Amino acid sequence: MNRQRIMRTEANKNIIKENRKKDMKNLRLGLLFISPIIIGFCCFDLYPIIMSLYYSFTDFSILRAPEWIGIDNYVEMFMDPLYWKSVLNTLYFTLIGVPLLTITALLLAVLLNLRTPLIKAFRALIYIPSVVPTVACALLWSWILNPNYGLLNSVLRSLGVSNPPGWLADPTWAKPGILLMLLWGTGGQMVIFLAALQGVPDSLMESARLDGANAFQIFIYVTIPMIRNVIFYCVITQAVALLQFFAQAYVMSSASTSGSLGGSNNCTLFYGLYLYQEGFGFLKMGYASAMAWILLIISLFATWLLLKFSDMFD
Amino acid sequence: MEYRKMLSALLVPAMVLSLVACGSTGTSSTGASKTDSTAGTDETAASSGEKVTLTMWQQWGNGHEAEVMQETIDKFEKENPNITIDATCVTDSSKILTAISGGNPPDILSLWDTSVLGEWASQGALTDLTPYIEKDAIDKDAFVPKAFDTVTYDGGIYGMPFILFNASLIYNADMFTEAGLDPESPPKTFDELLEYAKKLTKVDANGNITQLGFVPTWPGSNMTKGIGYNFGANFYDESTKKITANDAGIINAFAFEQRFFNEIDGVTPQDINNFVASGGAYLTADDLFESGKLAMVIDGPWSLQYVKENAPDMDNSIKVAYIPTSSDCTDLYGTSYLDCNPQIIPAGAAHPEEAWKFISWETTNEEVTKTFAEMAKNLSQLKSVELDSIKEDSRMQLFADMAASDKARSFPAIANGSEYVTNLNDIEGKAMLDKTYDYKAALDDLNTKLNK
């Protein structure tokens, strides 16, 4: 009995040793296969990230060697009213944008999940805008949002609004205008939701229906919990994307007659734009690096918060 | 799963960081240290006739402009068989910065204006041409008096001035007549200009602007940086080397702009802003001026040519006059900003000697200057050049006179120039939209911040 047990453990040990050898070999092979991405990541992501941490403690203009100044950049940032303006702009944009875009995409997906004729055509129509390249989309929308001749204001006028907003030219309406543009391009998220919705088993819905649940109840108590992970995925990626919002705002402000990067009264000076302006416009790379690090911390914090929030439902 | 989510969320902001850091690899050791490559040390190649290929990054443009550039280069290469020039259109200044800081800059930079000259020169990114100018005894008197002011930073000359531009008051005489104003007597002070603008502005029954008399923020006017001079503004004190953001002239200019936006009857500043934003792209037939919806602008010589091309019916009614002045400095009547397309040798250029040969040839050659001035619809930096565009269009003479005048003023090259101008424009924008905004305090703060 005892002897047998000993022999078994011996055998086990051998097997474990064998396996470990195999694992090591596999690991080595695996690492070799993904080495391009590892090397690429180290050279083009990790190295710049570490360097930017160093630069954030220096006075660095790109053209001259960086000069160590300790935490001066961070101190300056917290005393810079324009920095706070960019933070507030970005937070406002993210806090309103994320729920707005996610809920719209979800509702669209629900509608497009109905089994009606021509549904494929509708799906394609809603998805098409998200295929339009970013810059083209931004230029197109700066015309749609044109105060006097824009499509949007023409429609508003024909509906009887005598003095429609100036959109991008008006500090209070510029951010809603940009959100409208993002809503138009929400097809990408819609497709993800649609796929998730189609993965919800019919049997669950069927049994809920048999238990007497109406369509709304099924949606709230069956569909939403089933696609919860997808919703969180979309919320997190959307939040991170909006915190770093740059391209469209850059194109729209360069296309405007005011020519100022932050738009009228800096109302669309988002975090990314201000960072770009300080770094590449004013050659304050150290300051821009410090801003980037704070943005990283904000993004991490937002992600952590959202994950905590999602844990509450487990 | 959770760990992976976290990681992917981490990677996205990483992209922002890498964007910031991407311009910085291989820092400045190469770029800045080569600044003091003095003239004369590199003469071997130029005199021995060894084959040299120069790279040139130009900002004239890609199409027709690139062809004209190539014709000029061909001519130069014929006279200098040992030099070949390879020109590319590069308008992205972060690309230029990266090239200089990476120690691999082009030999020649042809920029579209001097707005970055002070910043780059102060960082040691540009070659001081003074020794070359002295060695070759370039005759500065052949240039219009203020030409070299546009390219001077802290006593050094960091580019050869090439093809000048400035601005004047350009107005639509038909709209003047219609509003009961005499087109032969344009406004001479900004107070008059405001009165004219009020008469030239039309508002429909719904309160929408259909025609505007003037707007201070027209692209070609260079904003405050441009018209500030006509309020007697001094942006920089050369003797103390300090920025003077709260100069009385700048304050007066902002006061006028605030009044302008708030004193037009029946419309709010935001209405004016919306109307201006509604215009099509600048210098197209849809822009507010060329489509006959704006009566007066402060703009450069090129705008006359664009009217001719885009709106030929309107051309006869377009007149030009000096930019008005504030009523307390009428002696400045005839003043305008002056800028040029600087021809630059970046620090660390591989063949500065040959590069100098080209830019000194190009900027002192009458024929080349004439070709480029007419192509860009701008003005000559050389006194002796007679442009066909002036012979054909007498209105161009006013621009040329202003550029050649001692009253011309160029915006000083300052180490933190872009930050200064961007901040001025921001304060200006706020002052225009909000009449309660304390722009004087903002200018004081800006002055403290930039002189730190």
Short mmCIF file of C-alpha atoms in Angstrom, two decimals, chain A residues 50-246:
data_model
loop_
_atom_site.label_atom_id
_atom_site.label_comp_id
_atom_site.label_asym_id
_atom_site.label_seq_id
_atom_site.Cartn_x
_atom_site.Cartn_y
_atom_site.Cartn_z
CA ILE A 50 9.46 55.43 -19.66
CA MET A 51 11.23 58.32 -21.37
CA SER A 52 8.11 60.46 -21.16
CA LEU A 53 8.02 59.82 -17.41
CA TYR A 54 11.57 61.11 -17.25
CA TYR A 55 10.80 64.07 -19.54
CA SER A 56 7.85 64.99 -17.35
CA PHE A 57 10.36 65.99 -14.67
CA THR A 58 12.44 68.08 -17.06
CA ASP A 59 12.32 71.24 -19.10
CA PHE A 60 12.52 69.72 -22.57
CA SER A 61 12.04 71.47 -25.91
CA ILE A 62 12.92 68.57 -28.26
CA LEU A 63 15.74 70.67 -29.70
CA ARG A 64 17.82 70.92 -26.55
CA ALA A 65 18.87 68.33 -24.02
CA PRO A 66 16.31 67.93 -21.21
CA GLU A 67 17.05 69.79 -18.00
CA TRP A 68 15.91 68.29 -14.69
CA ILE A 69 13.43 70.55 -12.88
CA GLY A 70 11.79 68.12 -10.46
CA ILE A 71 8.04 68.39 -10.10
CA ASP A 72 7.82 71.93 -11.51
CA ASN A 73 5.81 70.78 -14.53
CA TYR A 74 3.21 69.17 -12.31
CA VAL A 75 3.04 72.20 -10.06
CA GLU A 76 2.68 74.52 -13.04
CA MET A 77 -0.05 72.30 -14.43
CA PHE A 78 -2.14 72.53 -11.29
CA MET A 79 -1.87 76.32 -11.34
CA ASP A 80 -2.62 76.65 -15.06
CA PRO A 81 -6.24 77.78 -15.59
CA LEU A 82 -6.19 76.62 -19.19
CA TYR A 83 -5.15 73.15 -18.06
CA TRP A 84 -8.17 73.01 -15.77
CA LYS A 85 -10.35 74.27 -18.57
CA SER A 86 -9.15 71.38 -20.73
CA VAL A 87 -9.77 68.92 -17.88
CA LEU A 88 -13.30 70.20 -17.35
CA ASN A 89 -14.02 70.17 -21.09
CA THR A 90 -12.85 66.58 -21.30
CA LEU A 91 -14.74 65.43 -18.21
CA TYR A 92 -17.96 67.07 -19.36
CA PHE A 93 -17.48 65.48 -22.75
CA THR A 94 -16.75 62.02 -21.32
CA LEU A 95 -19.43 62.03 -18.62
CA ILE A 96 -22.14 63.03 -21.08
CA GLY A 97 -20.67 61.31 -24.11
CA VAL A 98 -20.17 57.79 -22.73
CA PRO A 99 -23.74 57.15 -21.50
CA LEU A 100 -25.22 58.96 -24.50
CA LEU A 101 -23.22 57.02 -27.07
CA THR A 102 -23.53 53.65 -25.32
CA ILE A 103 -27.27 53.88 -24.73
CA THR A 104 -27.89 55.06 -28.29
CA ALA A 105 -25.79 52.24 -29.72
CA LEU A 106 -27.58 49.70 -27.52
CA LEU A 107 -31.06 50.94 -28.44
CA LEU A 108 -30.15 50.97 -32.12
CA ALA A 109 -28.85 47.41 -31.80
CA VAL A 110 -32.11 46.33 -30.16
CA LEU A 111 -34.10 47.90 -32.99
CA LEU A 112 -31.88 46.35 -35.62
CA ASN A 113 -32.21 42.96 -33.95
CA LEU A 114 -35.91 42.84 -34.83
CA ARG A 115 -36.90 40.37 -37.49
CA THR A 116 -38.50 42.65 -40.04
CA PRO A 117 -38.11 42.94 -43.80
CA LEU A 118 -35.22 45.09 -45.05
CA ILE A 119 -33.48 44.79 -41.68
CA LYS A 120 -30.14 44.12 -43.36
CA ALA A 121 -30.45 47.33 -45.35
CA PHE A 122 -31.17 49.28 -42.17
CA ARG A 123 -28.19 47.70 -40.43
CA ALA A 124 -25.95 48.68 -43.31
CA LEU A 125 -27.30 52.24 -43.34
CA ILE A 126 -26.67 52.73 -39.63
CA TYR A 127 -23.22 51.18 -39.88
CA ILE A 128 -21.98 53.06 -42.98
CA PRO A 129 -21.10 56.36 -41.19
CA SER A 130 -18.60 54.57 -38.98
CA VAL A 131 -16.69 53.54 -42.10
CA VAL A 132 -16.14 57.20 -43.08
CA PRO A 133 -12.53 58.21 -42.31
CA THR A 134 -12.14 60.41 -39.24
CA VAL A 135 -10.89 63.49 -41.05
CA ALA A 136 -13.52 63.32 -43.79
CA CYS A 137 -16.18 62.89 -41.14
CA ALA A 138 -14.93 65.91 -39.18
CA LEU A 139 -14.83 68.12 -42.28
CA LEU A 140 -18.27 66.96 -43.36
CA TRP A 141 -19.70 67.78 -39.96
CA SER A 142 -18.11 71.20 -39.81
CA TRP A 143 -20.31 71.95 -42.83
CA ILE A 144 -23.39 70.26 -41.41
CA LEU A 145 -22.93 72.37 -38.26
CA ASN A 146 -22.34 75.62 -40.20
CA PRO A 147 -24.44 78.28 -38.40
CA ASN A 148 -26.06 79.85 -41.46
CA TYR A 149 -25.85 77.38 -44.32
CA GLY A 150 -25.49 74.09 -42.46
CA LEU A 151 -27.88 71.23 -43.09
CA LEU A 152 -28.75 70.95 -39.42
CA ASN A 153 -29.71 74.60 -38.99
CA SER A 154 -31.64 74.58 -42.28
CA VAL A 155 -33.71 71.72 -40.91
CA LEU A 156 -34.14 73.51 -37.57
CA ARG A 157 -35.24 76.69 -39.36
CA SER A 158 -37.77 74.81 -41.48
CA LEU A 159 -39.10 73.35 -38.23
CA GLY A 160 -39.70 76.88 -37.00
CA VAL A 161 -36.61 77.55 -34.86
CA SER A 162 -35.95 81.18 -35.81
CA ASN A 163 -32.54 81.51 -34.19
CA PRO A 164 -30.81 78.12 -34.22
CA PRO A 165 -27.50 77.75 -32.32
CA GLY A 166 -24.13 78.58 -33.84
CA TRP A 167 -22.79 75.12 -32.96
CA LEU A 168 -19.00 75.13 -33.27
CA ALA A 169 -18.89 78.95 -33.26
CA ASP A 170 -20.81 79.13 -29.99
CA PRO A 171 -19.06 78.17 -26.72
CA THR A 172 -22.22 76.59 -25.25
CA TRP A 173 -23.13 74.56 -28.33
CA ALA A 174 -19.76 73.40 -29.61
CA LYS A 175 -19.47 70.28 -27.43
CA PRO A 176 -23.06 69.13 -28.10
CA GLY A 177 -22.31 69.65 -31.81
CA ILE A 178 -19.30 67.35 -31.65
CA LEU A 179 -21.33 64.78 -29.68
CA LEU A 180 -23.93 64.83 -32.47
CA MET A 181 -21.17 63.94 -34.90
CA LEU A 182 -20.04 61.05 -32.68
CA LEU A 183 -23.64 59.84 -32.40
CA TRP A 184 -23.80 59.70 -36.17
CA GLY A 185 -20.75 57.43 -36.19
CA THR A 186 -21.90 55.11 -33.42
CA GLY A 187 -22.37 52.17 -35.81
CA GLY A 188 -19.19 50.44 -34.67
CA GLN A 189 -20.48 49.95 -31.12
CA MET A 190 -23.90 49.11 -32.45
CA VAL A 191 -22.46 46.14 -34.33
CA ILE A 192 -20.78 44.82 -31.17
CA PHE A 193 -24.07 45.08 -29.28
CA LEU A 194 -25.94 43.45 -32.13
CA ALA A 195 -23.61 40.47 -32.08
CA ALA A 196 -24.03 40.20 -28.31
CA LEU A 197 -27.81 40.41 -28.58
CA GLN A 198 -27.84 37.61 -31.10
CA GLY A 199 -25.86 35.51 -28.66
CA VAL A 200 -28.60 35.69 -26.05
CA PRO A 201 -30.22 32.21 -26.07
CA ASP A 202 -33.82 32.14 -27.29
CA SER A 203 -34.64 29.51 -24.68
CA LEU A 204 -34.07 32.04 -21.87
CA MET A 205 -36.39 34.56 -23.44
CA GLU A 206 -38.89 31.84 -24.14
CA SER A 207 -38.99 30.70 -20.53
CA ALA A 208 -39.22 34.30 -19.30
CA ARG A 209 -42.12 34.80 -21.65
CA LEU A 210 -43.78 31.65 -20.32
CA ASP A 211 -43.34 33.05 -16.81
CA GLY A 212 -45.36 36.05 -17.94
CA ALA A 213 -42.64 38.66 -18.48
CA ASN A 214 -43.40 41.39 -21.01
CA ALA A 215 -40.92 42.60 -23.64
CA PHE A 216 -39.57 45.39 -21.42
CA GLN A 217 -39.07 43.05 -18.48
CA ILE A 218 -37.32 40.51 -20.69
CA PHE A 219 -34.98 43.25 -21.89
CA ILE A 220 -34.16 44.46 -18.38
CA TYR A 221 -33.96 41.10 -16.58
CA VAL A 222 -32.72 38.75 -19.30
CA THR A 223 -31.06 40.59 -22.15
CA ILE A 224 -29.10 43.21 -20.18
CA PRO A 225 -27.60 40.75 -17.67
CA MET A 226 -26.67 38.40 -20.52
CA ILE A 227 -24.76 41.07 -22.44
CA ARG A 228 -23.39 42.82 -19.36
CA ASN A 229 -19.76 42.09 -20.17
CA VAL A 230 -20.11 43.51 -23.65
CA ILE A 231 -21.70 46.66 -22.25
CA PHE A 232 -18.80 47.15 -19.87
CA TYR A 233 -16.32 46.54 -22.63
CA CYS A 234 -17.99 49.24 -24.71
CA VAL A 235 -18.24 51.68 -21.82
CA ILE A 236 -14.57 51.29 -20.92
CA THR A 237 -13.22 51.61 -24.46
CA GLN A 238 -15.54 54.54 -25.13
CA ALA A 239 -14.49 56.30 -21.91
CA VAL A 240 -10.81 55.87 -22.72
CA ALA A 241 -11.38 57.05 -26.29
CA LEU A 242 -13.25 60.18 -25.18
CA LEU A 243 -10.67 61.02 -22.51
CA GLN A 244 -8.10 61.07 -25.34
CA PHE A 245 -10.41 62.70 -27.89
CA PHE A 246 -8.21 64.46 -30.41
#
